[in-house]
Amino acid sequence: MEFKNYIGGKWQPGRAGLTFDAVNPANEEILAQIQAADVADVEAAVQSAKQAFKAWRLTPAPLRGEILYRIGELLKVRKEELARLLTQDMGKVIAEARGDVQEAIDMAFYMGGEGRRLLGYTAPVEMPNKFGMAVRDPSGVVGIITPWNFPIAVPSWKIFPALVAGNTVIWKPSPETPAISAAFVKVFEEAGLPAGVINLLLAPGAEVGKALVSHPDVRVISFTGSTGTGRAIAESAAKLNKKVSLEMGGKNAILVLDDANLDLVVDASLWAAFGTSGQRCTAASRLIVQKGIAPKVKEALVARTKELRLGDGLDPKVDVGPVINKVALERIHGFVEIGQKEGARLLIGGGKADVGGKGFFYQPTLFDGVLPGTTLEREEVFGPVLSIIEVDSLEEAIEVNNRSQYGLSTSLFTQDVNQAFTAMRDIASGLMYVNHGTTGAEIQFPFGGVRGTGNGHREAGQTALDIFTEWKSIYVDYSGTLQRAQIDNRPQE
Ligand code: NAD
């Protein structure tokens, strides 16, 4: 297979003629050759997006929404084909890959509906014969930079709201998932999206992303990825007064109280910690357990972790696929070694897994006795490693949860409604679940995190439109006279 960049409605090689490989992490085979974009292609993409914006912003929003519906229908038809390519490109098991595509289908229809909403508002005004309203304007050319772990879902949270609001898009996906990114954009082309409205740049390294962020004609940057990259982007974009939305790292926790349903806790913890091999932004990496139930939770978790099957995600019997690449494998193992040095007890796992001598597999790993302030308690591992922390009470569990530098997703297991409502009030995270693991968001609600995870924006739901639109307040005075607000309707001294 070979994939190219998509600029101005044409599939094209990069201007520098460079290539890179897409590698299947389950078997280390080359999945596709990619024609790499470089900085000169950023300029071409910006010019094409600027040109396309002139007509796209004037295309009635309901018609823009209808193109999203067509994209949604095509994604339904292509769901299995895309899911299989996604698994080969980044490794997640096929059931999860189908979920990734489904999220984009849901988002296409949800945002398609926005074509007939994009709600602004009117409010009374203080002068007679005058009218006031606030409407959403598109921002212009937007840059979208995404990670590899949800290679269709995360881009869809950004691209669909951007398009329905009338913006044109330049998308730079992760170099780890170029094949599935190009296949996704092919669907937009097939659905009849006009040339230049979406542009795709496939590139290794950071240069193309940096050029997009520092280009003065790209007015918005919507980024999902690691906290370090997000901060660098925010600094660069600030120099040009750009709007930036950042969705970054997590250190998510499951809180388990003594009265919790043990079987449910174990099912949910395995899914939240080891699904996508722990490489979800919402993956549970801390299990904060009340002391009474802790021995039973540990025993059951170890037993069930032993049963997990590792392998190529295309095999429907496999529970845990590979991690993304060799660098990630080494990084995860580095965290495990540090954890042991800092005194945590390894309950199971703790090493690279041999799956037929190929692929980047890491054993699902459980640590016990993880102490406050240690690396495993603080840092995002982004791999299949779950750290167990024991506490005395709900209050202590909340305190441990909230002191993290990140604040994306927290879940609580209890049968006690009073405890549940106390936690709902006091947990400081962007997402919270009661009696469910830390993953499983639905696209109709705001998604995002606090502290080191985000910069105050939210994706999905109605909030998805905020970063991609500018409010314009319009006053129409039909009195035929000069009416000075705040002055002419007040007695003068
Ligand atoms: P990353 O930060 O390495 O890369 C993300 C994207 O930024 C990639 O497309 C990359 O090429 C690009 N990039 C890298 N350096 C850049 C620069 N200087 N300027 C512009 N672009 C640059 O992250 P990753 O390894 O792809 O993804 C994993 C991270 O993403 C984890 O930290 C995870 O928690 C986070 N994530 C967060 C969410 C969320 O919603 N909060 C969702 C998914 C993933």
PDB file of N, CA, C and O in Angstrom, residues 3-26:
ATOM      1  N   PHE A   3       0.379   5.642   0.537  1.00  0.00           N
ATOM      2  CA  PHE A   3      -0.532   6.747   0.825  1.00  0.00           C
ATOM      3  C   PHE A   3       0.169   8.083   0.637  1.00  0.00           C
ATOM      4  O   PHE A   3       1.359   8.209   0.896  1.00  0.00           O
ATOM      5  N   LYS A   4      -0.637   9.070   0.195  1.00  0.00           N
ATOM      6  CA  LYS A   4      -0.083  10.401  -0.085  1.00  0.00           C
ATOM      7  C   LYS A   4      -0.823  11.460   0.726  1.00  0.00           C
ATOM      8  O   LYS A   4      -1.818  11.177   1.386  1.00  0.00           O
ATOM      9  N   ASN A   5      -0.344  12.676   0.571  1.00  0.00           N
ATOM     10  CA  ASN A   5      -0.993  13.818   1.206  1.00  0.00           C
ATOM     11  C   ASN A   5      -2.177  14.263   0.347  1.00  0.00           C
ATOM     12  O   ASN A   5      -2.207  14.012  -0.853  1.00  0.00           O
ATOM     13  N   TYR A   6      -3.119  14.957   0.976  1.00  0.00           N
ATOM     14  CA  TYR A   6      -4.306  15.416   0.251  1.00  0.00           C
ATOM     15  C   TYR A   6      -4.355  16.942   0.393  1.00  0.00           C
ATOM     16  O   TYR A   6      -4.606  17.481   1.472  1.00  0.00           O
ATOM     17  N   ILE A   7      -4.043  17.609  -0.706  1.00  0.00           N
ATOM     18  CA  ILE A   7      -3.978  19.083  -0.674  1.00  0.00           C
ATOM     19  C   ILE A   7      -4.780  19.622  -1.862  1.00  0.00           C
ATOM     20  O   ILE A   7      -4.565  19.198  -3.008  1.00  0.00           O
ATOM     21  N   GLY A   8      -5.691  20.531  -1.585  1.00  0.00           N
ATOM     22  CA  GLY A   8      -6.488  21.141  -2.658  1.00  0.00           C
ATOM     23  C   GLY A   8      -7.260  20.102  -3.470  1.00  0.00           C
ATOM     24  O   GLY A   8      -7.425  20.255  -4.689  1.00  0.00           O
ATOM     25  N   GLY A   9      -7.703  19.032  -2.813  1.00  0.00           N
ATOM     26  CA  GLY A   9      -8.501  18.009  -3.491  1.00  0.00           C
ATOM     27  C   GLY A   9      -7.692  17.040  -4.334  1.00  0.00           C
ATOM     28  O   GLY A   9      -8.250  16.269  -5.114  1.00  0.00           O
ATOM     29  N   LYS A  10      -6.344  17.053  -4.182  1.00  0.00           N
ATOM     30  CA  LYS A  10      -5.495  16.130  -4.959  1.00  0.00           C
ATOM     31  C   LYS A  10      -4.593  15.343  -4.023  1.00  0.00           C
ATOM     32  O   LYS A  10      -4.023  15.905  -3.087  1.00  0.00           O
ATOM     33  N   TRP A  11      -4.454  14.051  -4.322  1.00  0.00           N
ATOM     34  CA  TRP A  11      -3.517  13.208  -3.568  1.00  0.00           C
ATOM     35  C   TRP A  11      -2.127  13.434  -4.149  1.00  0.00           C
ATOM     36  O   TRP A  11      -1.925  13.245  -5.350  1.00  0.00           O
ATOM     37  N   GLN A  12      -1.209  13.872  -3.336  1.00  0.00           N
ATOM     38  CA  GLN A  12       0.099  14.234  -3.883  1.00  0.00           C
ATOM     39  C   GLN A  12       1.257  13.861  -2.960  1.00  0.00           C
ATOM     40  O   GLN A  12       1.116  13.871  -1.738  1.00  0.00           O
ATOM     41  N   PRO A  13       2.428  13.549  -3.576  1.00  0.00           N
ATOM     42  CA  PRO A  13       3.619  13.301  -2.763  1.00  0.00           C
ATOM     43  C   PRO A  13       4.096  14.617  -2.159  1.00  0.00           C
ATOM     44  O   PRO A  13       3.693  15.694  -2.606  1.00  0.00           O
ATOM     45  N   GLY A  14       4.954  14.537  -1.152  1.00  0.00           N
ATOM     46  CA  GLY A  14       5.493  15.763  -0.569  1.00  0.00           C
ATOM     47  C   GLY A  14       6.433  16.444  -1.545  1.00  0.00           C
ATOM     48  O   GLY A  14       7.017  15.798  -2.421  1.00  0.00           O
ATOM     49  N   ARG A  15       6.571  17.774  -1.399  1.00  0.00           N
ATOM     50  CA  ARG A  15       7.421  18.507  -2.329  1.00  0.00           C
ATOM     51  C   ARG A  15       8.890  18.104  -2.217  1.00  0.00           C
ATOM     52  O   ARG A  15       9.648  18.251  -3.164  1.00  0.00           O
ATOM     53  N   ALA A  16       9.317  17.610  -1.066  1.00  0.00           N
ATOM     54  CA  ALA A  16      10.724  17.207  -0.900  1.00  0.00           C
ATOM     55  C   ALA A  16      10.972  15.767  -1.369  1.00  0.00           C
ATOM     56  O   ALA A  16      12.111  15.300  -1.361  1.00  0.00           O
ATOM     57  N   GLY A  17       9.926  15.039  -1.732  1.00  0.00           N
ATOM     58  CA  GLY A  17      10.080  13.679  -2.254  1.00  0.00           C
ATOM     59  C   GLY A  17      10.516  12.650  -1.217  1.00  0.00           C
ATOM     60  O   GLY A  17      11.038  11.587  -1.568  1.00  0.00           O
ATOM     61  N   LEU A  18      10.282  12.924   0.065  1.00  0.00           N
ATOM     62  CA  LEU A  18      10.688  11.974   1.120  1.00  0.00           C
ATOM     63  C   LEU A  18       9.574  10.962   1.392  1.00  0.00           C
ATOM     64  O   LEU A  18       8.402  11.228   1.122  1.00  0.00           O
ATOM     65  N   THR A  19       9.980   9.822   1.947  1.00  0.00           N
ATOM     66  CA  THR A  19       8.977   8.813   2.316  1.00  0.00           C
ATOM     67  C   THR A  19       9.260   8.304   3.732  1.00  0.00           C
ATOM     68  O   THR A  19      10.352   8.475   4.246  1.00  0.00           O
ATOM     69  N   PHE A  20       8.249   7.694   4.334  1.00  0.00           N
ATOM     70  CA  PHE A  20       8.459   6.949   5.581  1.00  0.00           C
ATOM     71  C   PHE A  20       7.496   5.766   5.599  1.00  0.00           C
ATOM     72  O   PHE A  20       6.605   5.680   4.749  1.00  0.00           O
ATOM     73  N   ASP A  21       7.720   4.848   6.553  1.00  0.00           N
ATOM     74  CA  ASP A  21       6.933   3.612   6.569  1.00  0.00           C
ATOM     75  C   ASP A  21       5.887   3.614   7.679  1.00  0.00           C
ATOM     76  O   ASP A  21       6.132   4.114   8.775  1.00  0.00           O
ATOM     77  N   ALA A  22       4.746   3.026   7.374  1.00  0.00           N
ATOM     78  CA  ALA A  22       3.779   2.692   8.421  1.00  0.00           C
ATOM     79  C   ALA A  22       4.065   1.243   8.820  1.00  0.00           C
ATOM     80  O   ALA A  22       4.114   0.365   7.956  1.00  0.00           O
ATOM     81  N   VAL A  23       4.270   1.013  10.110  1.00  0.00           N
ATOM     82  CA  VAL A  23       4.662  -0.316  10.584  1.00  0.00           C
ATOM     83  C   VAL A  23       3.546  -0.906  11.440  1.00  0.00           C
ATOM     84  O   VAL A  23       2.974  -0.219  12.291  1.00  0.00           O
ATOM     85  N   ASN A  24       3.224  -2.166  11.203  1.00  0.00           N
ATOM     86  CA  ASN A  24       2.225  -2.861  12.020  1.00  0.00           C
ATOM     87  C   ASN A  24       2.887  -3.284  13.341  1.00  0.00           C
ATOM     88  O   ASN A  24       3.805  -4.105  13.334  1.00  0.00           O
ATOM     89  N   PRO A  25       2.429  -2.730  14.478  1.00  0.00           N
ATOM     90  CA  PRO A  25       3.129  -3.024  15.740  1.00  0.00           C
ATOM     91  C   PRO A  25       2.941  -4.459  16.233  1.00  0.00           C
ATOM     92  O   PRO A  25       3.667  -4.900  17.123  1.00  0.00           O
ATOM     93  N   ALA A  26       1.992  -5.194  15.652  1.00  0.00           N
ATOM     94  CA  ALA A  26       1.781  -6.581  16.086  1.00  0.00           C
ATOM     95  C   ALA A  26       2.802  -7.531  15.468  1.00  0.00           C
ATOM     96  O   ALA A  26       3.081  -8.594  16.023  1.00  0.00           O
TER      97      ALA A  26
END
